């Protein structure tokens, strides 16, 4: 059964503004399935996983596009990068025809690819200004529960209104950690694939198809070891020199590997909020895995019960919250880096998340339990920015929104995205 994706509306909206759209995302998050669902009745479809089609696309891009014509969905287009130049030529020709005839413009090509490193540069070089970009990730909390998602907004009045009509039911902490352990990969969530075998194959495929071309062959085992070490550091500050030493590689190599993971959509780097106020702000980003199931697999955690009792359970809970908000914003075609930050200074005062919107700051703490009032103790440090500081949130396992005092509120993790 097809699970409706929140990002469908963004794809349709972007398709109205560009003759071509590209959908980026990690492997197996449902890009091809979603595109097929949206365009199956009006677009042709071809996958370059097919060896015959790929051979023609590589050897003769013009003949390939002549044979399929547009509108056309091309899956795994990074396997024939010369197609991008031919697509550019055809878009430019068609634009002139539309201009001469005064016809309405329409979407010509939808392209997808799992290896963003190979695809991104080609699009930047060939299709700049002609192609709308969509980032797609695994299932979010509302998608898993098959309820309509709404754009996350930390304003308490909006959250209280939404709580009243939310179709998401309360989940205990044990149930939340079941969700964290499972993650958001469609095949795992829908139980098409055995979780353990799935992630083993996923890591192997990722290394073989996406990473092998970008690192030295002799470094594959080192890269796998690096993935496992990194999983144990999810939600922590990223200090390249320390991590490089622990992984047995130089800092330059480590930075390249982090870049590969970030570009691939495997990890997310949360930047500190600077605003040019103080040089006492810690400048290192925090790193989060975008699929908690993959992170738990790499950390060799055997089940959700062990994960909940694990010494890093708080880090996994925070990773889950951040990944849900990142997926939510991306599903509405917003860049999370425009909204999400964290705060930490050299006095060790830290706030897990800052949601910055309309030049106002919403401080957010993330706690896996039901937490005492002291969770908001650092919110006052934000006064130095001379910006409106709005209501703060403590996202935890409470059953409903509750006032803490001083304009701050407990917010239930199970309501994220609704």
mmCIF file of C-alpha atoms in Angstrom:
data_model
loop_
_atom_site.group_PDB
_atom_site.id
_atom_site.type_symbol
_atom_site.label_atom_id
_atom_site.label_comp_id
_atom_site.label_asym_id
_atom_site.label_seq_id
_atom_site.Cartn_x
_atom_site.Cartn_y
_atom_site.Cartn_z
ATOM 1 C CA UNK A 1 0.000 0.000 0.000
ATOM 2 C CA UNK A 2 1.322 3.416 -0.942
ATOM 3 C CA UNK A 3 1.939 5.723 2.023
ATOM 4 C CA UNK A 4 1.136 9.320 1.109
ATOM 5 C CA UNK A 5 4.128 11.615 1.552
ATOM 6 C CA UNK A 6 3.991 15.148 2.895
ATOM 7 C CA UNK A 7 6.475 16.280 0.274
ATOM 8 C CA UNK A 8 4.042 15.563 -2.578
ATOM 9 C CA UNK A 9 2.562 19.094 -2.371
ATOM 10 C CA UNK A 10 6.028 20.667 -2.512
ATOM 11 C CA UNK A 11 6.917 18.595 -5.574
ATOM 12 C CA UNK A 12 3.749 19.707 -7.363
ATOM 13 C CA UNK A 13 4.304 23.360 -6.409
ATOM 14 C CA UNK A 14 7.926 23.365 -7.599
ATOM 15 C CA UNK A 15 6.901 21.635 -10.829
ATOM 16 C CA UNK A 16 4.788 24.685 -11.705
ATOM 17 C CA UNK A 17 7.828 26.963 -11.704
ATOM 18 C CA UNK A 18 10.503 24.948 -13.516
ATOM 19 C CA UNK A 19 10.716 22.876 -16.714
ATOM 20 C CA UNK A 20 12.732 20.302 -14.756
ATOM 21 C CA UNK A 21 12.787 19.166 -11.130
ATOM 22 C CA UNK A 22 15.393 17.036 -9.377
ATOM 23 C CA UNK A 23 14.631 14.999 -6.277
ATOM 24 C CA UNK A 24 17.605 14.295 -4.051
ATOM 25 C CA UNK A 25 17.704 11.911 -1.137
ATOM 26 C CA UNK A 26 19.464 8.928 0.411
ATOM 27 C CA UNK A 27 18.949 5.492 -1.034
ATOM 28 C CA UNK A 28 15.614 3.746 -0.474
ATOM 29 C CA UNK A 29 13.687 6.635 1.088
ATOM 30 C CA UNK A 30 10.911 6.347 -1.522
ATOM 31 C CA UNK A 31 11.928 8.826 -4.241
ATOM 32 C CA UNK A 32 11.046 6.578 -7.173
ATOM 33 C CA UNK A 33 7.824 5.349 -5.559
ATOM 34 C CA UNK A 34 6.604 8.873 -4.846
ATOM 35 C CA UNK A 35 7.493 10.182 -8.306
ATOM 36 C CA UNK A 36 5.744 7.227 -9.927
ATOM 37 C CA UNK A 37 2.637 7.862 -7.829
ATOM 38 C CA UNK A 38 2.519 11.549 -8.791
ATOM 39 C CA UNK A 39 3.342 11.331 -12.496
ATOM 40 C CA UNK A 40 2.374 7.819 -13.627
ATOM 41 C CA UNK A 41 -0.716 8.974 -15.530
ATOM 42 C CA UNK A 42 0.893 11.792 -17.532
ATOM 43 C CA UNK A 43 4.646 11.093 -17.790
ATOM 44 C CA UNK A 44 6.767 8.464 -19.404
ATOM 45 C CA UNK A 45 9.211 6.635 -17.148
ATOM 46 C CA UNK A 46 12.666 5.190 -17.594
ATOM 47 C CA UNK A 47 15.214 3.939 -15.080
ATOM 48 C CA UNK A 48 18.896 3.908 -15.910
ATOM 49 C CA UNK A 49 19.243 0.812 -13.753
ATOM 50 C CA UNK A 50 18.174 -0.884 -17.001
ATOM 51 C CA UNK A 51 21.430 -1.739 -18.773
ATOM 52 C CA UNK A 52 20.106 -1.264 -22.323
ATOM 53 C CA UNK A 53 18.604 2.145 -21.562
ATOM 54 C CA UNK A 54 21.744 3.181 -19.719
ATOM 55 C CA UNK A 55 23.982 2.147 -22.601
ATOM 56 C CA UNK A 56 21.976 4.239 -25.069
ATOM 57 C CA UNK A 57 21.820 7.230 -22.689
ATOM 58 C CA UNK A 58 25.603 7.159 -22.273
ATOM 59 C CA UNK A 59 26.514 6.584 -25.908
ATOM 60 C CA UNK A 60 23.885 8.781 -27.563
ATOM 61 C CA UNK A 61 21.945 11.104 -25.222
ATOM 62 C CA UNK A 62 20.119 12.740 -28.124
ATOM 63 C CA UNK A 63 18.810 9.439 -29.470
ATOM 64 C CA UNK A 64 17.828 8.378 -25.977
ATOM 65 C CA UNK A 65 15.698 11.475 -25.386
ATOM 66 C CA UNK A 66 14.275 11.277 -28.918
ATOM 67 C CA UNK A 67 13.064 7.764 -28.215
ATOM 68 C CA UNK A 68 11.316 8.650 -24.949
ATOM 69 C CA UNK A 69 10.274 12.261 -25.552
ATOM 70 C CA UNK A 70 8.903 14.465 -22.798
ATOM 71 C CA UNK A 71 7.247 14.706 -20.301
ATOM 72 C CA UNK A 72 9.540 12.084 -18.839
ATOM 73 C CA UNK A 73 10.707 10.778 -15.468
ATOM 74 C CA UNK A 74 14.351 9.648 -15.514
ATOM 75 C CA UNK A 75 15.411 7.619 -12.493
ATOM 76 C CA UNK A 76 19.076 7.219 -11.443
ATOM 77 C CA UNK A 77 20.137 9.851 -13.957
ATOM 78 C CA UNK A 78 23.610 10.178 -12.395
ATOM 79 C CA UNK A 79 24.509 6.983 -14.270
ATOM 80 C CA UNK A 80 24.423 8.922 -17.562
ATOM 81 C CA UNK A 81 25.570 12.478 -16.690
ATOM 82 C CA UNK A 82 25.806 13.594 -20.350
ATOM 83 C CA UNK A 83 22.022 13.497 -20.448
ATOM 84 C CA UNK A 84 21.979 16.704 -18.425
ATOM 85 C CA UNK A 85 23.565 18.735 -21.236
ATOM 86 C CA UNK A 86 21.053 17.381 -23.726
ATOM 87 C CA UNK A 87 18.163 18.095 -21.365
ATOM 88 C CA UNK A 88 19.442 21.670 -21.027
ATOM 89 C CA UNK A 89 19.530 22.053 -24.821
ATOM 90 C CA UNK A 90 15.964 20.784 -25.178
ATOM 91 C CA UNK A 91 14.642 22.959 -22.380
ATOM 92 C CA UNK A 92 16.184 26.056 -23.954
ATOM 93 C CA UNK A 93 14.718 25.169 -27.356
ATOM 94 C CA UNK A 94 11.288 24.585 -25.862
ATOM 95 C CA UNK A 95 11.411 27.845 -23.923
ATOM 96 C CA UNK A 96 11.840 29.727 -27.199
ATOM 97 C CA UNK A 97 8.870 27.881 -28.701
ATOM 98 C CA UNK A 98 6.737 28.762 -25.691
ATOM 99 C CA UNK A 99 7.821 32.380 -26.001
ATOM 100 C CA UNK A 100 6.967 32.551 -29.714
ATOM 101 C CA UNK A 101 3.607 30.833 -29.347
ATOM 102 C CA UNK A 102 2.678 32.458 -26.017
ATOM 103 C CA UNK A 103 1.799 29.006 -24.689
ATOM 104 C CA UNK A 104 1.801 28.105 -21.018
ATOM 105 C CA UNK A 105 4.994 26.464 -19.853
ATOM 106 C CA UNK A 106 4.914 22.975 -18.408
ATOM 107 C CA UNK A 107 7.112 20.474 -16.633
ATOM 108 C CA UNK A 108 9.281 18.536 -19.075
ATOM 109 C CA UNK A 109 11.557 16.333 -16.973
ATOM 110 C CA UNK A 110 11.607 14.852 -13.479
ATOM 111 C CA UNK A 111 14.996 13.442 -12.540
ATOM 112 C CA UNK A 112 16.018 11.483 -9.461
ATOM 113 C CA UNK A 113 19.232 10.009 -8.203
ATOM 114 C CA UNK A 114 20.604 8.323 -5.110
ATOM 115 C CA UNK A 115 24.171 9.558 -5.493
ATOM 116 C CA UNK A 116 23.902 13.276 -4.899
ATOM 117 C CA UNK A 117 27.659 13.768 -5.272
ATOM 118 C CA UNK A 118 27.528 12.658 -8.884
ATOM 119 C CA UNK A 119 24.259 14.415 -9.676
ATOM 120 C CA UNK A 120 24.627 17.740 -7.876
ATOM 121 C CA UNK A 121 27.615 19.074 -9.799
ATOM 122 C CA UNK A 122 26.073 18.151 -13.145
ATOM 123 C CA UNK A 123 22.864 19.987 -12.304
ATOM 124 C CA UNK A 124 24.796 23.033 -11.090
ATOM 125 C CA UNK A 125 26.802 23.116 -14.318
ATOM 126 C CA UNK A 126 24.092 22.250 -16.853
ATOM 127 C CA UNK A 127 20.677 23.047 -15.413
ATOM 128 C CA UNK A 128 21.265 26.132 -13.260
ATOM 129 C CA UNK A 129 18.095 28.243 -13.298
ATOM 130 C CA UNK A 130 16.194 25.511 -15.132
ATOM 131 C CA UNK A 131 15.795 22.920 -12.405
ATOM 132 C CA UNK A 132 13.968 23.043 -9.073
ATOM 133 C CA UNK A 133 15.536 21.017 -6.270
ATOM 134 C CA UNK A 134 13.656 18.897 -3.725
ATOM 135 C CA UNK A 135 15.273 17.127 -0.746
ATOM 136 C CA UNK A 136 13.555 13.949 0.413
ATOM 137 C CA UNK A 137 14.129 11.773 3.472
ATOM 138 C CA UNK A 138 12.608 8.714 5.117
ATOM 139 C CA UNK A 139 9.172 8.562 6.704
ATOM 140 C CA UNK A 140 8.299 11.170 9.324
ATOM 141 C CA UNK A 141 6.206 10.587 12.435
ATOM 142 C CA UNK A 142 2.901 11.728 10.793
ATOM 143 C CA UNK A 143 3.606 9.663 7.655
ATOM 144 C CA UNK A 144 4.241 6.527 9.679
ATOM 145 C CA UNK A 145 0.948 7.114 11.495
ATOM 146 C CA UNK A 146 -0.780 8.085 8.222
ATOM 147 C CA UNK A 147 -2.062 11.457 9.380
ATOM 148 C CA UNK A 148 -1.678 14.797 7.626
ATOM 149 C CA UNK A 149 1.480 16.664 8.589
ATOM 150 C CA UNK A 150 1.573 20.374 9.329
ATOM 151 C CA UNK A 151 4.581 22.655 9.130
ATOM 152 C CA UNK A 152 6.292 22.763 12.511
ATOM 153 C CA UNK A 153 5.786 26.088 14.255
ATOM 154 C CA UNK A 154 6.926 26.458 17.889
ATOM 155 C CA UNK A 155 4.475 29.281 18.624
ATOM 156 C CA UNK A 156 2.520 27.997 21.635
ATOM 157 C CA UNK A 157 -0.841 29.369 20.492
ATOM 158 C CA UNK A 158 -0.525 27.449 17.227
ATOM 159 C CA UNK A 159 0.623 24.306 19.042
ATOM 160 C CA UNK A 160 -2.307 24.437 21.484
ATOM 161 C CA UNK A 161 -4.799 24.835 18.620
ATOM 162 C CA UNK A 162 -3.278 21.887 16.799
ATOM 163 C CA UNK A 163 -3.223 19.694 19.895
ATOM 164 C CA UNK A 164 -6.999 19.917 20.144
ATOM 165 C CA UNK A 165 -7.580 18.350 16.737
ATOM 166 C CA UNK A 166 -4.446 16.202 16.391
ATOM 167 C CA UNK A 167 -5.079 12.649 15.230
ATOM 168 C CA UNK A 168 -1.821 11.427 16.746
ATOM 169 C CA UNK A 169 -2.347 9.444 19.940
ATOM 170 C CA UNK A 170 -0.119 9.484 23.002
ATOM 171 C CA UNK A 171 2.930 7.216 22.998
ATOM 172 C CA UNK A 172 4.750 6.083 26.077
ATOM 173 C CA UNK A 173 8.498 6.459 26.314
ATOM 174 C CA UNK A 174 8.823 2.749 25.562
ATOM 175 C CA UNK A 175 6.783 3.200 22.370
ATOM 176 C CA UNK A 176 8.831 6.243 21.357
ATOM 177 C CA UNK A 177 12.032 4.226 21.670
ATOM 178 C CA UNK A 178 10.455 1.504 19.522
ATOM 179 C CA UNK A 179 10.027 4.181 16.850
ATOM 180 C CA UNK A 180 13.577 5.426 17.368
ATOM 181 C CA UNK A 181 14.976 1.901 17.064
ATOM 182 C CA UNK A 182 12.991 1.201 13.903
ATOM 183 C CA UNK A 183 13.770 4.513 12.157
ATOM 184 C CA UNK A 184 12.018 5.869 9.073
ATOM 185 C CA UNK A 185 13.197 3.755 6.139
ATOM 186 C CA UNK A 186 10.008 2.769 4.249
ATOM 187 C CA UNK A 187 10.906 -0.918 3.840
ATOM 188 C CA UNK A 188 11.606 -1.271 7.566
ATOM 189 C CA UNK A 189 8.569 0.716 8.709
ATOM 190 C CA UNK A 190 6.190 -1.232 6.468
ATOM 191 C CA UNK A 191 7.909 -4.511 7.408
ATOM 192 C CA UNK A 192 8.745 -5.364 3.815
ATOM 193 C CA UNK A 193 12.262 -6.198 4.957
ATOM 194 C CA UNK A 194 13.794 -7.673 8.104
ATOM 195 C CA UNK A 195 15.367 -4.765 9.976
ATOM 196 C CA UNK A 196 18.747 -6.309 10.743
ATOM 197 C CA UNK A 197 19.245 -7.746 7.264
ATOM 198 C CA UNK A 198 17.976 -4.530 5.683
ATOM 199 C CA UNK A 199 20.487 -2.246 7.377
ATOM 200 C CA UNK A 200 23.326 -4.679 6.773
ATOM 201 C CA UNK A 201 22.515 -4.632 3.051
ATOM 202 C CA UNK A 202 21.922 -0.871 3.122
ATOM 203 C CA UNK A 203 25.378 -0.126 4.511
ATOM 204 C CA UNK A 204 26.967 -2.535 2.060
ATOM 205 C CA UNK A 205 25.126 -0.994 -0.901
ATOM 206 C CA UNK A 206 25.916 2.541 0.236
ATOM 207 C CA UNK A 207 29.617 1.731 0.512
ATOM 208 C CA UNK A 208 29.687 -0.109 -2.801
ATOM 209 C CA UNK A 209 27.667 2.291 -4.965
ATOM 210 C CA UNK A 210 28.012 5.735 -3.421
ATOM 211 C CA UNK A 211 31.229 5.866 -1.436
ATOM 212 C CA UNK A 212 33.670 3.573 -3.243
ATOM 213 C CA UNK A 213 34.165 6.062 -6.083
ATOM 214 C CA UNK A 214 34.929 8.863 -3.643
ATOM 215 C CA UNK A 215 37.478 7.206 -1.359
ATOM 216 C CA UNK A 216 40.526 5.038 -1.918
ATOM 217 C CA UNK A 217 39.742 1.347 -2.176
ATOM 218 C CA UNK A 218 42.105 0.645 0.706
ATOM 219 C CA UNK A 219 40.012 2.933 2.937
ATOM 220 C CA UNK A 220 36.702 1.020 2.772
ATOM 221 C CA UNK A 221 37.198 -0.760 6.085
ATOM 222 C CA UNK A 222 38.374 2.478 7.681
ATOM 223 C CA UNK A 223 35.250 4.220 6.367
ATOM 224 C CA UNK A 224 32.978 1.535 7.832
ATOM 225 C CA UNK A 225 34.760 1.863 11.165
ATOM 226 C CA UNK A 226 34.328 5.635 10.908
ATOM 227 C CA UNK A 227 30.562 5.190 10.372
ATOM 228 C CA UNK A 228 30.297 3.071 13.497
ATOM 229 C CA UNK A 229 32.316 5.505 15.611
ATOM 230 C CA UNK A 230 30.280 8.420 14.286
ATOM 231 C CA UNK A 231 26.982 6.727 15.189
ATOM 232 C CA UNK A 232 28.107 6.667 18.818
ATOM 233 C CA UNK A 233 28.597 10.438 18.630
ATOM 234 C CA UNK A 234 25.190 11.404 17.287
ATOM 235 C CA UNK A 235 23.891 14.678 18.820
ATOM 236 C CA UNK A 236 27.406 15.625 19.941
ATOM 237 C CA UNK A 237 29.594 18.519 18.854
ATOM 238 C CA UNK A 238 31.785 17.673 15.895
ATOM 239 C CA UNK A 239 35.466 18.230 16.643
ATOM 240 C CA UNK A 240 37.340 17.070 13.564
ATOM 241 C CA UNK A 241 40.753 16.665 15.171
ATOM 242 C CA UNK A 242 39.477 14.444 17.996
ATOM 243 C CA UNK A 243 37.305 12.338 15.707
ATOM 244 C CA UNK A 244 40.118 11.973 13.136
ATOM 245 C CA UNK A 245 42.422 10.668 15.844
ATOM 246 C CA UNK A 246 39.799 8.159 17.046
ATOM 247 C CA UNK A 247 39.186 6.959 13.475
ATOM 248 C CA UNK A 248 42.874 6.698 12.573
ATOM 249 C CA UNK A 249 42.760 9.132 9.653
ATOM 250 C CA UNK A 250 43.977 12.675 9.058
ATOM 251 C CA UNK A 251 41.687 15.664 9.540
ATOM 252 C CA UNK A 252 41.470 16.431 5.819
ATOM 253 C CA UNK A 253 40.227 12.909 5.071
ATOM 254 C CA UNK A 254 37.743 13.064 7.920
ATOM 255 C CA UNK A 255 36.287 16.358 6.681
ATOM 256 C CA UNK A 256 35.827 14.828 3.244
ATOM 257 C CA UNK A 257 34.060 11.815 4.731
ATOM 258 C CA UNK A 258 31.732 13.989 6.813
ATOM 259 C CA UNK A 259 30.948 15.979 3.664
ATOM 260 C CA UNK A 260 30.077 12.744 1.842
ATOM 261 C CA UNK A 261 27.643 11.756 4.590
ATOM 262 C CA UNK A 262 26.074 15.208 4.774
ATOM 263 C CA UNK A 263 25.644 15.483 1.014
ATOM 264 C CA UNK A 264 24.233 11.951 0.902
ATOM 265 C CA UNK A 265 21.570 12.852 3.456
ATOM 266 C CA UNK A 266 22.888 10.378 6.025
ATOM 267 C CA UNK A 267 23.801 13.002 8.647
ATOM 268 C CA UNK A 268 22.770 16.563 9.395
ATOM 269 C CA UNK A 269 25.071 19.264 10.774
ATOM 270 C CA UNK A 270 23.349 21.682 13.134
ATOM 271 C CA UNK A 271 25.156 25.022 13.193
ATOM 272 C CA UNK A 272 25.579 27.204 16.289
ATOM 273 C CA UNK A 273 23.650 30.455 16.422
ATOM 274 C CA UNK A 274 26.214 33.239 16.117
ATOM 275 C CA UNK A 275 24.581 36.567 15.143
ATOM 276 C CA UNK A 276 27.988 38.244 15.650
ATOM 277 C CA UNK A 277 27.299 38.870 19.328
ATOM 278 C CA UNK A 278 30.081 37.082 21.160
ATOM 279 C CA UNK A 279 33.338 35.349 20.393
ATOM 280 C CA UNK A 280 32.621 33.113 23.390
ATOM 281 C CA UNK A 281 30.150 31.045 21.365
ATOM 282 C CA UNK A 282 31.288 27.511 20.547
ATOM 283 C CA UNK A 283 31.648 27.313 16.767
ATOM 284 C CA UNK A 284 31.663 23.543 16.218
ATOM 285 C CA UNK A 285 28.502 22.094 14.608
ATOM 286 C CA UNK A 286 26.530 19.274 16.199
ATOM 287 C CA UNK A 287 26.079 16.117 14.162
ATOM 288 C CA UNK A 288 22.889 14.071 13.935
ATOM 289 C CA UNK A 289 22.008 10.943 11.977
ATOM 290 C CA UNK A 290 18.836 11.499 9.971
ATOM 291 C CA UNK A 291 17.648 7.923 10.411
ATOM 292 C CA UNK A 292 17.747 6.734 14.000
ATOM 293 C CA UNK A 293 17.266 3.121 12.941
ATOM 294 C CA UNK A 294 20.467 3.210 10.891
ATOM 295 C CA UNK A 295 22.259 4.942 13.769
ATOM 296 C CA UNK A 296 21.134 2.254 16.233
ATOM 297 C CA UNK A 297 22.215 -0.490 13.819
ATOM 298 C CA UNK A 298 25.687 1.034 13.406
ATOM 299 C CA UNK A 299 25.911 1.364 17.194
ATOM 300 C CA UNK A 300 25.195 -2.392 17.479
ATOM 301 C CA UNK A 301 22.187 -1.909 19.750
ATOM 302 C CA UNK A 302 20.117 -5.137 19.572
ATOM 303 C CA UNK A 303 16.607 -3.930 20.463
ATOM 304 C CA UNK A 304 14.495 -0.973 21.555
ATOM 305 C CA UNK A 305 14.535 -2.011 25.219
ATOM 306 C CA UNK A 306 18.327 -1.913 25.318
ATOM 307 C CA UNK A 307 18.290 1.409 23.458
ATOM 308 C CA UNK A 308 16.010 2.988 26.068
ATOM 309 C CA UNK A 309 18.348 1.877 28.881
ATOM 310 C CA UNK A 310 21.511 2.711 26.938
ATOM 311 C CA UNK A 311 23.880 5.363 28.305
ATOM 312 C CA UNK A 312 23.377 7.315 25.066
ATOM 313 C CA UNK A 313 19.577 7.009 25.078
ATOM 314 C CA UNK A 314 19.262 10.764 25.626
ATOM 315 C CA UNK A 315 21.444 11.399 22.570
ATOM 316 C CA UNK A 316 19.238 9.102 20.472
ATOM 317 C CA UNK A 317 16.101 10.836 21.750
ATOM 318 C CA UNK A 318 17.543 14.221 20.790
ATOM 319 C CA UNK A 319 18.575 12.830 17.390
ATOM 320 C CA UNK A 320 15.011 11.648 16.830
ATOM 321 C CA UNK A 321 13.560 15.096 17.632
ATOM 322 C CA UNK A 322 16.033 16.976 15.436
ATOM 323 C CA UNK A 323 15.595 14.554 12.532
ATOM 324 C CA UNK A 324 11.801 14.869 12.748
ATOM 325 C CA UNK A 325 11.962 18.663 12.586
ATOM 326 C CA UNK A 326 14.494 18.554 9.720
ATOM 327 C CA UNK A 327 12.281 16.140 7.769
ATOM 328 C CA UNK A 328 9.230 18.276 8.486
ATOM 329 C CA UNK A 329 10.776 21.504 7.202
ATOM 330 C CA UNK A 330 12.240 19.763 4.146
ATOM 331 C CA UNK A 331 8.850 18.236 3.319
ATOM 332 C CA UNK A 332 7.480 21.759 2.986
ATOM 333 C CA UNK A 333 10.468 22.685 0.777
ATOM 334 C CA UNK A 334 12.105 24.850 3.437
ATOM 335 C CA UNK A 335 15.807 24.727 4.224
ATOM 336 C CA UNK A 336 16.246 23.676 7.884
ATOM 337 C CA UNK A 337 19.539 25.597 8.013
ATOM 338 C CA UNK A 338 17.545 28.828 7.764
ATOM 339 C CA UNK A 339 15.617 28.011 10.945
ATOM 340 C CA UNK A 340 17.464 25.539 13.190
ATOM 341 C CA UNK A 341 20.505 26.258 15.334
ATOM 342 C CA UNK A 342 21.868 25.407 18.749
ATOM 343 C CA UNK A 343 23.542 27.457 21.470
ATOM 344 C CA UNK A 344 26.600 26.734 23.567
ATOM 345 C CA UNK A 345 29.161 29.111 25.031
ATOM 346 C CA UNK A 346 32.501 28.724 26.748
ATOM 347 C CA UNK A 347 30.729 28.877 30.131
ATOM 348 C CA UNK A 348 29.113 25.531 29.231
ATOM 349 C CA UNK A 349 25.660 27.064 28.921
ATOM 350 C CA UNK A 350 23.810 25.149 26.240
ATOM 351 C CA UNK A 351 20.383 25.094 24.593
ATOM 352 C CA UNK A 352 19.639 22.075 22.430
ATOM 353 C CA UNK A 353 17.745 23.910 19.682
ATOM 354 C CA UNK A 354 16.973 27.448 18.651
ATOM 355 C CA UNK A 355 14.149 27.869 16.159
ATOM 356 C CA UNK A 356 14.669 31.275 14.535
ATOM 357 C CA UNK A 357 11.690 32.689 12.654
ATOM 358 C CA UNK A 358 10.855 36.262 11.639
ATOM 359 C CA UNK A 359 13.862 37.490 13.655
ATOM 360 C CA UNK A 360 12.430 35.938 16.815
ATOM 361 C CA UNK A 361 14.009 33.081 18.780
ATOM 362 C CA UNK A 362 12.179 30.078 20.233
ATOM 363 C CA UNK A 363 14.458 28.128 22.610
ATOM 364 C CA UNK A 364 13.914 24.346 22.748
ATOM 365 C CA UNK A 365 15.278 21.742 25.132
ATOM 366 C CA UNK A 366 14.971 18.018 24.437
ATOM 367 C CA UNK A 367 14.644 15.580 27.351
ATOM 368 C CA UNK A 368 13.765 11.887 27.129
ATOM 369 C CA UNK A 369 11.865 11.850 30.435
ATOM 370 C CA UNK A 370 9.273 14.130 31.946
ATOM 371 C CA UNK A 371 11.565 16.869 33.110
ATOM 372 C CA UNK A 372 11.759 19.377 35.970
ATOM 373 C CA UNK A 373 11.553 23.121 35.556
ATOM 374 C CA UNK A 374 15.343 23.535 35.544
ATOM 375 C CA UNK A 375 15.400 22.339 31.910
ATOM 376 C CA UNK A 376 14.771 25.961 30.882
ATOM 377 C CA UNK A 377 17.439 27.512 33.126
ATOM 378 C CA UNK A 378 19.700 28.592 30.237
ATOM 379 C CA UNK A 379 17.020 30.311 28.161
ATOM 380 C CA UNK A 380 17.856 33.692 29.721
ATOM 381 C CA UNK A 381 21.293 33.765 28.041
ATOM 382 C CA UNK A 382 19.503 34.627 24.789
ATOM 383 C CA UNK A 383 18.554 38.084 26.056
ATOM 384 C CA UNK A 384 21.918 39.413 24.854
ATOM 385 C CA UNK A 385 20.838 39.067 21.209
ATOM 386 C CA UNK A 386 18.345 41.933 21.546
ATOM 387 C CA UNK A 387 15.779 39.950 19.596
ATOM 388 C CA UNK A 388 12.297 38.903 20.734
ATOM 389 C CA UNK A 389 12.616 35.682 22.771
ATOM 390 C CA UNK A 390 9.358 33.802 22.356
ATOM 391 C CA UNK A 391 7.920 30.918 24.340
ATOM 392 C CA UNK A 392 10.332 28.098 25.059
ATOM 393 C CA UNK A 393 9.588 24.394 24.673
ATOM 394 C CA UNK A 394 10.808 21.325 26.495
ATOM 395 C CA UNK A 395 10.129 18.410 24.159
ATOM 396 C CA UNK A 396 9.749 15.266 26.233
ATOM 397 C CA UNK A 397 7.466 12.270 26.821
ATOM 398 C CA UNK A 398 4.642 14.139 28.518
ATOM 399 C CA UNK A 399 1.104 13.257 27.452
ATOM 400 C CA UNK A 400 -0.027 16.797 26.623
ATOM 401 C CA UNK A 401 1.166 20.405 26.453
ATOM 402 C CA UNK A 402 1.688 21.774 29.948
ATOM 403 C CA UNK A 403 2.798 25.187 31.196
ATOM 404 C CA UNK A 404 6.084 25.286 33.087
ATOM 405 C CA UNK A 405 6.075 28.965 33.937
ATOM 406 C CA UNK A 406 7.993 31.990 32.646
ATOM 407 C CA UNK A 407 6.311 31.541 29.268
ATOM 408 C CA UNK A 408 7.686 28.027 28.699
ATOM 409 C CA UNK A 409 5.888 24.747 28.042
ATOM 410 C CA UNK A 410 6.343 20.996 28.008
ATOM 411 C CA UNK A 411 5.585 19.675 24.522
ATOM 412 C CA UNK A 412 4.865 15.980 23.793
ATOM 413 C CA UNK A 413 7.282 14.341 21.392
ATOM 414 C CA UNK A 414 4.498 12.226 19.897
ATOM 415 C CA UNK A 415 2.858 15.378 18.469
ATOM 416 C CA UNK A 416 5.858 16.376 16.330
ATOM 417 C CA UNK A 417 4.790 17.206 12.805
ATOM 418 C CA UNK A 418 1.047 17.221 13.463
#
